N, CA, C and O atoms as a Tinker XYZ file with bonds, in Angstrom:
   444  protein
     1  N     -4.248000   -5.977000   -8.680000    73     2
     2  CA    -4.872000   -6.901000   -7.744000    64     1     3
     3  C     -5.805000   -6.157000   -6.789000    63     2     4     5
     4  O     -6.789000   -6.699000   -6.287000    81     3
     5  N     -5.385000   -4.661000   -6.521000    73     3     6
     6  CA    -6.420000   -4.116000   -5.831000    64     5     7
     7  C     -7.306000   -3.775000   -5.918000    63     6     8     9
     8  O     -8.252000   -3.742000   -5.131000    81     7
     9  N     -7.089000   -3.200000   -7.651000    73     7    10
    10  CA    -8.242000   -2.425000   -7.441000    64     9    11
    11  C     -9.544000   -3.711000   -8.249000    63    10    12    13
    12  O    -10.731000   -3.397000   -8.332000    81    11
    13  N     -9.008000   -5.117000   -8.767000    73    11    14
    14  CA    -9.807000   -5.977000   -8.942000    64    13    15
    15  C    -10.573000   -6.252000   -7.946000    63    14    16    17
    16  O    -11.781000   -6.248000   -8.182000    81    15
    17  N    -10.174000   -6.530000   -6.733000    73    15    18
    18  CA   -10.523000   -7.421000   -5.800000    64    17    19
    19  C    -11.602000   -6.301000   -5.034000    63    18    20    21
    20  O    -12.529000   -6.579000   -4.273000    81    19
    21  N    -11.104000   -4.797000   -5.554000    73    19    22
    22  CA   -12.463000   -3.714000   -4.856000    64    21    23
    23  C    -13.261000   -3.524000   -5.596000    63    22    24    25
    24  O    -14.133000   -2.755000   -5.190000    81    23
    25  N    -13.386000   -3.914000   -6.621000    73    23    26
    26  CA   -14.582000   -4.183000   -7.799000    64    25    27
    27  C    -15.107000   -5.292000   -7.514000    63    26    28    29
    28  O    -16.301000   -5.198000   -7.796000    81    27
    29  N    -14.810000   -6.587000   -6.991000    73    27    30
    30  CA   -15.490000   -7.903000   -6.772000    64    29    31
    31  C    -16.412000   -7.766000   -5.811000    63    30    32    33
    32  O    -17.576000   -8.167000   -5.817000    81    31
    33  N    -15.425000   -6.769000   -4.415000    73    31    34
    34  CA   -16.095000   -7.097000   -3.463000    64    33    35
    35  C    -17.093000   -5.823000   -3.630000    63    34    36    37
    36  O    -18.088000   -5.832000   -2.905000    81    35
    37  N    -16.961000   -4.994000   -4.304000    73    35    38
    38  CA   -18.054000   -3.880000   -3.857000    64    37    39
    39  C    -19.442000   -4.186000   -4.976000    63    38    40    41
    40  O    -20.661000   -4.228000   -4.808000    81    39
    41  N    -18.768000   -4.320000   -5.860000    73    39    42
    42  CA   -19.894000   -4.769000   -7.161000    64    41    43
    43  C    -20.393000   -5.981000   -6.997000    63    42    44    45
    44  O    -21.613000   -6.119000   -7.091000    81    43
    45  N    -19.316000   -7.422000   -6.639000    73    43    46
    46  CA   -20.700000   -8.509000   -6.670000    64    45    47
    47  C    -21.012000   -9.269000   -5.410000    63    46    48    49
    48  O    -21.680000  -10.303000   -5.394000    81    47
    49  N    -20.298000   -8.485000   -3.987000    73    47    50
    50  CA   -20.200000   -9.089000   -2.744000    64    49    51
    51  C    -21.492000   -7.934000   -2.470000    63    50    52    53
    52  O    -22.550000   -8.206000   -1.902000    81    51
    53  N    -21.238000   -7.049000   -2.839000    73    51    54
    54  CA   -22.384000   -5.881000   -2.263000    64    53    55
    55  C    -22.031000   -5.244000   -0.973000    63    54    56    57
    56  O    -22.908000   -4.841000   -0.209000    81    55
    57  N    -20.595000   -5.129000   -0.677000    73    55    58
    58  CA   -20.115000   -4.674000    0.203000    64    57    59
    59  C    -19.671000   -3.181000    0.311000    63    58    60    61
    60  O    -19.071000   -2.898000   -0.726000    81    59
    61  N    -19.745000   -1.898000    1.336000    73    59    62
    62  CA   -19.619000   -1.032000    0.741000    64    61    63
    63  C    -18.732000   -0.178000    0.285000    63    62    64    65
    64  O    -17.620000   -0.499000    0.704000    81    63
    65  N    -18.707000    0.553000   -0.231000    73    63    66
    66  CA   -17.134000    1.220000   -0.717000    64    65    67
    67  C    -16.209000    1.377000    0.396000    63    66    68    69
    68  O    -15.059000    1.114000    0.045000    81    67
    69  N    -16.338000    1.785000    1.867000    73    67    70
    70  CA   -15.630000    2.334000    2.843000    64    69    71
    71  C    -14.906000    0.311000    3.241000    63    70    72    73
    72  O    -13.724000   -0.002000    3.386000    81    71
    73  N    -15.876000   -0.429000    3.291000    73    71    74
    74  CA   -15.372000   -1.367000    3.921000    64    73    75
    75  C    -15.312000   -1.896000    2.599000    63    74    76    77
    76  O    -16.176000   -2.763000    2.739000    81    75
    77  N    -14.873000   -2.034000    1.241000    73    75    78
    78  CA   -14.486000   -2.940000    0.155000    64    77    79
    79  C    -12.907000   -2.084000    0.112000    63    78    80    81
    80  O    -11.839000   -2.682000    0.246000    81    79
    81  N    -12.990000   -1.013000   -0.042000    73    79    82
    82  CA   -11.500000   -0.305000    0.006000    64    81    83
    83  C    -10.665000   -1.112000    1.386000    63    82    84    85
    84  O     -9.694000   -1.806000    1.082000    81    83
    85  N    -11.005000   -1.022000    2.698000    73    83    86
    86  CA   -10.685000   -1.464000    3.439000    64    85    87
    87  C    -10.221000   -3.032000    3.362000    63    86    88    89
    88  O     -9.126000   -3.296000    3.858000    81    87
    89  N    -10.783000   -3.810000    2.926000    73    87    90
    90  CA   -10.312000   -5.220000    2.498000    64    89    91
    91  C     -9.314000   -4.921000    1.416000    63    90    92    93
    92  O     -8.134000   -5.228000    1.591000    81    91
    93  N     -9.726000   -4.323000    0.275000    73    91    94
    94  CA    -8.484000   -4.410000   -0.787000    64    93    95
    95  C     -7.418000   -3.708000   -0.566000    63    94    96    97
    96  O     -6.525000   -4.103000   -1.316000    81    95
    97  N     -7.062000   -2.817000    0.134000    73    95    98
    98  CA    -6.345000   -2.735000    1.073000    64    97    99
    99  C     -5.469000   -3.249000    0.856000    63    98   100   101
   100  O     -4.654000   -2.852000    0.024000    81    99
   101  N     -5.340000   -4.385000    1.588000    73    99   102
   102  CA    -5.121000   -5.575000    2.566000    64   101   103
   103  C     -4.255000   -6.365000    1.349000    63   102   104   105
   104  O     -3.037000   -6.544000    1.324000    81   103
   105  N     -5.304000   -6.800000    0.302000    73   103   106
   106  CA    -5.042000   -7.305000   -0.773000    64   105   107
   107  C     -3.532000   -7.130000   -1.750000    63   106   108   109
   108  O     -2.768000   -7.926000   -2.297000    81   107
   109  N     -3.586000   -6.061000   -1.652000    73   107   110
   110  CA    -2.473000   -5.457000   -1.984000    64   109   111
   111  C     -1.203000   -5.293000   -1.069000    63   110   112   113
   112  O     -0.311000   -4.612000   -1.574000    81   111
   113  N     -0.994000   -5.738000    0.037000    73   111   114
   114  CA    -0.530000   -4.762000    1.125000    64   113   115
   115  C      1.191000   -5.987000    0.762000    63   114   116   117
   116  O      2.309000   -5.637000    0.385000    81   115
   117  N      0.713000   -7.233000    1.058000    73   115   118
   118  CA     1.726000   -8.377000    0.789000    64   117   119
   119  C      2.218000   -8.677000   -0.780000    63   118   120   121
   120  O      3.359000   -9.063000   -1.033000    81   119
   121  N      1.423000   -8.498000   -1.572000    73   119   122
   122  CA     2.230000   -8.330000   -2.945000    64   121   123
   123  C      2.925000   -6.788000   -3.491000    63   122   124   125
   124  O      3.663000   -6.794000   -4.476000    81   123
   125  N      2.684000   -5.794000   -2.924000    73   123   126
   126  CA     3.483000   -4.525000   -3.137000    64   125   127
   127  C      4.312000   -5.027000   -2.067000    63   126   128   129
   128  O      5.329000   -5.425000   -2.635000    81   127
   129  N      4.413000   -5.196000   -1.006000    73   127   130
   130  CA     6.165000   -5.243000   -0.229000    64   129   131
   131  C      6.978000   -6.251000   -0.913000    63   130   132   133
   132  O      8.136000   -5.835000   -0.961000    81   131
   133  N      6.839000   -7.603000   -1.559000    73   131   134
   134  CA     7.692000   -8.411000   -2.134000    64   133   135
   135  C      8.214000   -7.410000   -3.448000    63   134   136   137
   136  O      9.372000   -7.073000   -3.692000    81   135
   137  N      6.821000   -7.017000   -4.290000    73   135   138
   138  CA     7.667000   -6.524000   -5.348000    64   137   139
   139  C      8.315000   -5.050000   -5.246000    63   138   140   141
   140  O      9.015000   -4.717000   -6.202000    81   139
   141  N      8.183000   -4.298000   -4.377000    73   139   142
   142  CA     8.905000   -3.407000   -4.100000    64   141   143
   143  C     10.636000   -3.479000   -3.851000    63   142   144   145
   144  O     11.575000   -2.759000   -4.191000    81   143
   145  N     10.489000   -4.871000   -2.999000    73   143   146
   146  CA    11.839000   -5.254000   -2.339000    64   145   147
   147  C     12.536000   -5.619000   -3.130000    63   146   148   149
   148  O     13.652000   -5.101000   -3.190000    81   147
   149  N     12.130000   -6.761000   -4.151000    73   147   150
   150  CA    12.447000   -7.882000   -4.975000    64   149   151
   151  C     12.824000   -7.240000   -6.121000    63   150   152   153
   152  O     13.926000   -6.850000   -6.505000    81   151
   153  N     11.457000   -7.180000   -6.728000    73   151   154
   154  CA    11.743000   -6.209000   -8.226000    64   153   155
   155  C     12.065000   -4.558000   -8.976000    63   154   156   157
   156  O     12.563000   -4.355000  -10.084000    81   155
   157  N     11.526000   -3.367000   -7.806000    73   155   158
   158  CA    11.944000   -2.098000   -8.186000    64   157   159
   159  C     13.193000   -1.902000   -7.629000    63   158   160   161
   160  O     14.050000   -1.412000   -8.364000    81   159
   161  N     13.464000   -2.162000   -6.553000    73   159   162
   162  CA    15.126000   -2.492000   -5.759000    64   161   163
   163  C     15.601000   -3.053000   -5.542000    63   162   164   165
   164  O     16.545000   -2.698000   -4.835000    81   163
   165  N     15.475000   -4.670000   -5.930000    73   163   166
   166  CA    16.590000   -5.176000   -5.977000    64   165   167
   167  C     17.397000   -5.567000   -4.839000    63   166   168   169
   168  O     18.541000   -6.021000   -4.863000    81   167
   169  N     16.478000   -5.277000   -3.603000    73   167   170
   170  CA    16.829000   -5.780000   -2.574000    64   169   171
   171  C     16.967000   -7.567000   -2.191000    63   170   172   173
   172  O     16.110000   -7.851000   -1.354000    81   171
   173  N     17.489000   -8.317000   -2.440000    73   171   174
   174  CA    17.720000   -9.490000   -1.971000    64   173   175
   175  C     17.950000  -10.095000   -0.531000    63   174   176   177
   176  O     17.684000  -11.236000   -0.154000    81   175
   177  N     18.508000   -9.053000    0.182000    73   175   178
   178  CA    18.479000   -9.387000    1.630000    64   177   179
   179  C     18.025000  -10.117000    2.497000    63   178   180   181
   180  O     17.176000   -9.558000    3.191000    81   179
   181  N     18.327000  -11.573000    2.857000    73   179   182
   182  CA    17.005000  -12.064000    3.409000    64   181   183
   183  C     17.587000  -12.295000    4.870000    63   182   184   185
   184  O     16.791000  -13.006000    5.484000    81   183
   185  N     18.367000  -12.053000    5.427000    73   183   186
   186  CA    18.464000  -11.573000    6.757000    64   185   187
   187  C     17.362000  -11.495000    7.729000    63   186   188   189
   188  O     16.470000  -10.696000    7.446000    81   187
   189  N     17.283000  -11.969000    8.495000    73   187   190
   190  CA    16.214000  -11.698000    9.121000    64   189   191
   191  C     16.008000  -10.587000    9.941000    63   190   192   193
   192  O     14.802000  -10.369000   10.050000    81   191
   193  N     16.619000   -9.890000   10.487000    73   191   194
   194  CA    17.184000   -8.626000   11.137000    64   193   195
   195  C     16.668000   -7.532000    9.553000    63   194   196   197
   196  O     15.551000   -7.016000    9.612000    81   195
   197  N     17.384000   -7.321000    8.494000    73   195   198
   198  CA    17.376000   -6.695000    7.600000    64   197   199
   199  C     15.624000   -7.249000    7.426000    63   198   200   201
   200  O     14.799000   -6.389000    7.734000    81   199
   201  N     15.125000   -8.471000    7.008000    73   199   202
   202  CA    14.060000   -8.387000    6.504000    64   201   203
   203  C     12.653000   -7.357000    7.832000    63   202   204   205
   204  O     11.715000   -6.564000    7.752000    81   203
   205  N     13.085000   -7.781000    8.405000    73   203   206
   206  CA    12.104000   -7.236000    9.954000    64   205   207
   207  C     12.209000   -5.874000    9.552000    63   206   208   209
   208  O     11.400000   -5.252000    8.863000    81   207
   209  N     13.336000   -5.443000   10.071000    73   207   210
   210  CA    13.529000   -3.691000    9.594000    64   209   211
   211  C     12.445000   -2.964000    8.563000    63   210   212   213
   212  O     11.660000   -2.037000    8.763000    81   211
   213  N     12.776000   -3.922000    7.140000    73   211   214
   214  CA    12.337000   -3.402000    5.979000    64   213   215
   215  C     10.587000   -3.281000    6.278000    63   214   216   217
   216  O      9.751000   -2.441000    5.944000    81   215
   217  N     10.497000   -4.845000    7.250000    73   215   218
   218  CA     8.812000   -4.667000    6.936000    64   217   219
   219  C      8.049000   -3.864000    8.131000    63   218   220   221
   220  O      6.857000   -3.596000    7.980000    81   219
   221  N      8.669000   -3.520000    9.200000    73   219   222
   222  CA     8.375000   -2.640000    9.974000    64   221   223
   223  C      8.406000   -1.344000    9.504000    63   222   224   225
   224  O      7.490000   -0.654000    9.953000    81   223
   225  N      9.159000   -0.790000    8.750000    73   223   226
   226  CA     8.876000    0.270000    8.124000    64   225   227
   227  C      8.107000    0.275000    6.953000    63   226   228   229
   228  O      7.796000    1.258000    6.281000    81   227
   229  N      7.864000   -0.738000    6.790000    73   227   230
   230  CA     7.031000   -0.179000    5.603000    64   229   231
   231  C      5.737000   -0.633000    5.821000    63   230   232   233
   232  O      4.905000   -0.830000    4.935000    81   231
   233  N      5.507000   -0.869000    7.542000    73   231   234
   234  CA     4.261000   -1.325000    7.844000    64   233   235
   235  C      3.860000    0.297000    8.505000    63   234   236   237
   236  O      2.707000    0.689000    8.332000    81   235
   237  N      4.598000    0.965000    9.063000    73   235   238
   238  CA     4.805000    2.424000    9.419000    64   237   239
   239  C      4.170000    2.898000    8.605000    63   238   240   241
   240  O      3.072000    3.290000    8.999000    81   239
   241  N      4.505000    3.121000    7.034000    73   239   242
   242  CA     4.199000    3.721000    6.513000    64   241   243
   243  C      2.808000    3.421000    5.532000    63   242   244   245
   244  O      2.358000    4.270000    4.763000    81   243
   245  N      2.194000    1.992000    5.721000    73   243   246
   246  CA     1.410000    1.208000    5.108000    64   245   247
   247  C     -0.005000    1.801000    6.298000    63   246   248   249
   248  O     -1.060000    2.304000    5.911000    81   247
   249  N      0.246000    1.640000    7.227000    73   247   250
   250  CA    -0.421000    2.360000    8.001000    64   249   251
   251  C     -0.719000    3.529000    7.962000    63   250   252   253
   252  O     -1.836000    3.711000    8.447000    81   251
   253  N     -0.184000    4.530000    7.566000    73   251   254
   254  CA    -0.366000    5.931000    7.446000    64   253   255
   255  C     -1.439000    6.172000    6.284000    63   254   256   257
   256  O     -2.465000    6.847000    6.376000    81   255
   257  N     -0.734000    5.109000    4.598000    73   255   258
   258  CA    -1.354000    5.571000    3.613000    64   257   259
   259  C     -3.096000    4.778000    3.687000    63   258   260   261
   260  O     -4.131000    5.218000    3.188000    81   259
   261  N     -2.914000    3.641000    4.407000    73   259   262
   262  CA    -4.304000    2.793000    5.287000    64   261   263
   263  C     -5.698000    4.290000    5.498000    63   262   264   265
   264  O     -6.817000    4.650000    5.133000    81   263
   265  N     -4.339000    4.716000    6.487000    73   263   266
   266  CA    -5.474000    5.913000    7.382000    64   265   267
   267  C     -5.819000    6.713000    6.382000    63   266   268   269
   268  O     -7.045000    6.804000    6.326000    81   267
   269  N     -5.263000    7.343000    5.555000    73   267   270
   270  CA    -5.311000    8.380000    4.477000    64   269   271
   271  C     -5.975000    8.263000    3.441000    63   270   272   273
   272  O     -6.307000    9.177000    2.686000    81   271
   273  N     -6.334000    6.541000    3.287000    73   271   274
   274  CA    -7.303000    6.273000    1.801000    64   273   275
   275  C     -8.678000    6.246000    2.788000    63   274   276   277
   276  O     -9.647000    6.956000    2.520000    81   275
   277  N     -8.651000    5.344000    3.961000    73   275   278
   278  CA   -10.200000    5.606000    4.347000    64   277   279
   279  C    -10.532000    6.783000    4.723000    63   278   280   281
   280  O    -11.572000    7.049000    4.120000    81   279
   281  N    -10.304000    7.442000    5.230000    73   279   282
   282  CA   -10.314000    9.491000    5.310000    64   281   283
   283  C    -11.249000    9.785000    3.831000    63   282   284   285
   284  O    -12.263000   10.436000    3.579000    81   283
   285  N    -10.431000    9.043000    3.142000    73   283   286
   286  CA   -10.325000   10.289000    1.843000    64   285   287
   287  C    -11.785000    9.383000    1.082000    63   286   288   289
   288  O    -12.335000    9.972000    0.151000    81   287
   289  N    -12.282000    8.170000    1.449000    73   287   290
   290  CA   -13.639000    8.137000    0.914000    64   289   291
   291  C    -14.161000    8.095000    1.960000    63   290   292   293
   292  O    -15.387000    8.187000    1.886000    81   291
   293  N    -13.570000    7.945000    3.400000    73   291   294
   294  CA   -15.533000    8.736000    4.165000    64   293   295
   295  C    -15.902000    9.647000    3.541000    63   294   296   297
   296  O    -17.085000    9.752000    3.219000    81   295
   297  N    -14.905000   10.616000    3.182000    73   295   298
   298  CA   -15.007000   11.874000    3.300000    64   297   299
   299  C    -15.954000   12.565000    1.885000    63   298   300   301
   300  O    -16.823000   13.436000    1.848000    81   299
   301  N    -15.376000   11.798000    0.911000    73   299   302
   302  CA   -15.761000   11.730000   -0.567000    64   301   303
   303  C    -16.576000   11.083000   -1.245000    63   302   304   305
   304  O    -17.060000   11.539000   -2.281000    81   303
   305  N    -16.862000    9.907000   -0.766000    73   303   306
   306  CA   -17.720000    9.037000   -1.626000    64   305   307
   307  C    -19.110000    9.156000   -1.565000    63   306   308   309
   308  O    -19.714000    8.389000   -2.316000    81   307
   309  N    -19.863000    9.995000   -0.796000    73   307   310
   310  CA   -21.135000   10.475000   -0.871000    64   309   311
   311  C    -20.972000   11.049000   -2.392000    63   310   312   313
   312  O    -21.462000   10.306000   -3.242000    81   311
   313  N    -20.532000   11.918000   -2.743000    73   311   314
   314  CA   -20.237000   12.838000   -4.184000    64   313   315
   315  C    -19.676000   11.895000   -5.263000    63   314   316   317
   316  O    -20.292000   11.571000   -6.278000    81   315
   317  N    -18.533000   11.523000   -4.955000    73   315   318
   318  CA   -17.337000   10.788000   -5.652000    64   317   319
   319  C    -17.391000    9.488000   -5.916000    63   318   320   321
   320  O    -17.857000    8.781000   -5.022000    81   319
   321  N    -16.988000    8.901000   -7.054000    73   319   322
   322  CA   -17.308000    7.404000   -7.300000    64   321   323
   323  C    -15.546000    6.806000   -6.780000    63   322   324   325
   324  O    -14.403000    7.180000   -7.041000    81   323
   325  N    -16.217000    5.601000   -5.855000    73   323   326
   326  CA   -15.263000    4.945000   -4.950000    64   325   327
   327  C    -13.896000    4.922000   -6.112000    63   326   328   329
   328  O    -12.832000    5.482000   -5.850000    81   327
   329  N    -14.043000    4.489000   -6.866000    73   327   330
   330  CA   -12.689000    4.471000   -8.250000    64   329   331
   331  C    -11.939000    5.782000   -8.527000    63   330   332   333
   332  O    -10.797000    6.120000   -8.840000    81   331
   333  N    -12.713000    6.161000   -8.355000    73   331   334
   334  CA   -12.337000    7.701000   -8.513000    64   333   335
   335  C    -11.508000    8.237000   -7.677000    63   334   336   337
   336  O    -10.531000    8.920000   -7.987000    81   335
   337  N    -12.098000    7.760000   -5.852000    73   335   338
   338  CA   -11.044000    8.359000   -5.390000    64   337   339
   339  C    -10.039000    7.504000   -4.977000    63   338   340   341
   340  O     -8.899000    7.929000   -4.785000    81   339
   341  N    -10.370000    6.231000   -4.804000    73   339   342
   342  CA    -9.026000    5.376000   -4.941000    64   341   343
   343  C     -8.464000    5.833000   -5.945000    63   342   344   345
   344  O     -7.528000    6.508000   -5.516000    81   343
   345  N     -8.476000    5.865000   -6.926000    73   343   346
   346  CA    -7.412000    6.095000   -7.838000    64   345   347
   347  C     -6.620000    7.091000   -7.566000    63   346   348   349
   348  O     -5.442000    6.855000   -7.298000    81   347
   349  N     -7.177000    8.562000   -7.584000    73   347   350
   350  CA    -6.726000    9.390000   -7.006000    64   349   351
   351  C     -6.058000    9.520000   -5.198000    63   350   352   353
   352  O     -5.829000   10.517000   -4.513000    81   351
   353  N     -5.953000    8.469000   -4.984000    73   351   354
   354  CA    -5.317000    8.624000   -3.446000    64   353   355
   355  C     -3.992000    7.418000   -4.102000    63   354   356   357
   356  O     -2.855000    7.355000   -3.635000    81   355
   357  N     -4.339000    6.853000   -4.866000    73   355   358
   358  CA    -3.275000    5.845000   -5.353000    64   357   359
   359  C     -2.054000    6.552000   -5.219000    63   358   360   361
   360  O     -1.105000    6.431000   -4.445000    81   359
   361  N     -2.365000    7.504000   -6.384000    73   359   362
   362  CA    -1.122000    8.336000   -7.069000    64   361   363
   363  C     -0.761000    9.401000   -6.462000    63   362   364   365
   364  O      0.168000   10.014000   -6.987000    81   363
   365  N     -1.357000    9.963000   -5.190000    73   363   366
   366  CA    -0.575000   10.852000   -4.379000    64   365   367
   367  C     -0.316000    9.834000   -3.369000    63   366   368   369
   368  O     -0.117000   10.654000   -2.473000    81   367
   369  N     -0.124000    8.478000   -2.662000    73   367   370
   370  CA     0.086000    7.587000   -2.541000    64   369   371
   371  C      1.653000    7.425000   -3.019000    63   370   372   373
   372  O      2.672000    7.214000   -2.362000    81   371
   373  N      1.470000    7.580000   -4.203000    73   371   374
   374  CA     2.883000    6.757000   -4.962000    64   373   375
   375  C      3.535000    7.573000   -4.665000    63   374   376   377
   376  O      4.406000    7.215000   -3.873000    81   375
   377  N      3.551000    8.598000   -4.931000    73   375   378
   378  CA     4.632000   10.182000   -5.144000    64   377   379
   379  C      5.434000   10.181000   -3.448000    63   378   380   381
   380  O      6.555000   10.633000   -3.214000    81   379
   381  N      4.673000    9.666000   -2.632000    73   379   382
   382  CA     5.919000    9.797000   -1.501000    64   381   383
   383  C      6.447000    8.381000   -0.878000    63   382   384   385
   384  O      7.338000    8.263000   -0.037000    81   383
   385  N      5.587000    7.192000   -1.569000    73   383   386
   386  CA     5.689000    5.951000   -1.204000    64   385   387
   387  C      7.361000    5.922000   -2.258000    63   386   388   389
   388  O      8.208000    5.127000   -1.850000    81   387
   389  N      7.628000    6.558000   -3.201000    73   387   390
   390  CA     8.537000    5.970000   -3.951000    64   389   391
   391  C      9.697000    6.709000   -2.934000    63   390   392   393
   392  O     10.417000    5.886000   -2.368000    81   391
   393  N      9.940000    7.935000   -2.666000    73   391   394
   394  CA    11.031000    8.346000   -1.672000    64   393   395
   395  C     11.682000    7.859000   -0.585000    63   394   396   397
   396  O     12.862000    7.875000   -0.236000    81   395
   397  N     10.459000    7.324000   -0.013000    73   395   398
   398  CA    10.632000    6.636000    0.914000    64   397   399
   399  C     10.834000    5.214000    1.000000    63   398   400   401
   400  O     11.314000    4.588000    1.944000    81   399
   401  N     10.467000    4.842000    0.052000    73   399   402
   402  CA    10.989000    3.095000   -0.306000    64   401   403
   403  C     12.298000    3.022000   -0.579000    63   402   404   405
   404  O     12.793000    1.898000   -0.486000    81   403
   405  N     13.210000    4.179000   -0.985000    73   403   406
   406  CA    14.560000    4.189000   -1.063000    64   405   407
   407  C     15.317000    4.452000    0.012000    63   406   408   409
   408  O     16.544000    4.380000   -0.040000    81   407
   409  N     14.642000    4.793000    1.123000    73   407   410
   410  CA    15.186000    4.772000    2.362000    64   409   411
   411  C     14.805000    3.106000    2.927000    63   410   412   413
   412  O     15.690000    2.281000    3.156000    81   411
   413  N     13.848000    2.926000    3.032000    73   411   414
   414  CA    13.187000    1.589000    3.577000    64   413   415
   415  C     14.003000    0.196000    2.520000    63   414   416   417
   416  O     14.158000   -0.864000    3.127000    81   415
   417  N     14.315000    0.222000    1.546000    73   415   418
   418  CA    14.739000   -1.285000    0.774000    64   417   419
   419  C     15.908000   -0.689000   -0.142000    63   418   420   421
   420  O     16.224000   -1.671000   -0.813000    81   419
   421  N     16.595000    0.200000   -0.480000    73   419   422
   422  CA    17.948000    0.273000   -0.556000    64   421   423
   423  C     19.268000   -0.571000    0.235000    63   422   424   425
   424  O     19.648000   -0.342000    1.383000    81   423
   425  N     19.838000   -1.588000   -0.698000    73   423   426
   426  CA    20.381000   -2.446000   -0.049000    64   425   427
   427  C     21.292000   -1.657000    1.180000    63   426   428   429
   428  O     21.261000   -1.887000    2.389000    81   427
   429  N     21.870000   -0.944000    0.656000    73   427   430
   430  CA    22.772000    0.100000    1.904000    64   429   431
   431  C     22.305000    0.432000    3.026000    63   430   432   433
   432  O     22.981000    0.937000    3.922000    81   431
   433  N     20.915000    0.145000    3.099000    73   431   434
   434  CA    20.261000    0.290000    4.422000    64   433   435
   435  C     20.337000   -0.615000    5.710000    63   434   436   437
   436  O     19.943000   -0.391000    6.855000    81   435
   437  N     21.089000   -1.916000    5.056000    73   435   438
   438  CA    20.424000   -3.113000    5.591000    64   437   439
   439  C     20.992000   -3.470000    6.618000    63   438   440   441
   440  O     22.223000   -3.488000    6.619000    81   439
   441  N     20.388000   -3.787000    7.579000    73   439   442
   442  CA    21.273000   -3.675000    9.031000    64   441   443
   443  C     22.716000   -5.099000    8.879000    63   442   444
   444  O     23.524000   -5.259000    9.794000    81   443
């Protein structure tokens, strides 16, 4: 869904890579926390206390990887094709998003 919706908007909105990443983003931000919760863990919890928790932290950390993808094409996309480095920020992205999602939506966590 993300990286569709940063192909729509950068290719036929004409919007530019720094601010099309920035929207898709976004795009993604509410369907990765359901299926994170729901489907890789199995978290069911719907507590409201437990649900708050879960999404505060993983707004913590949604924020961080936020700051870290636009960084990484100011920084790059003069050289680098926007896909390119999204992709590549994806997957060092994932590698600590998965550690930490077992702290954040592991039912044992749940207040």
């Amino acid at each position: 869904m993300e990286m569709g919706s940063l192909y729509y908007l950068v290719h036929v909105t004409g919007l530019s890579p720094l601010r099309g990443v920035a929207i898709s983003f976004w795009v993604g931000f509410a369907i990765a926390f359901i299926m994170q919760k729901l489907l890789t863990f199995k978290n069911y919890d719907r507590r409201p206390a437990a649900i708050m928790r879960q999404l505060l932290l993983y707004c913590l950390l949604v924020a961080f990887n936020y700051g870290f993808t636009l960084l990484a094409v100011k920084w790059l996309s003069a050289t680098v094709s926007v896909f390119v480095i999204r992709t590549l920020v994806i997957g060092m992205i994932t590698c600590w998003n998965f550690v930490i999602y077992h702290f954040i939506f592991k039912p044992s966590n749940a207040i």
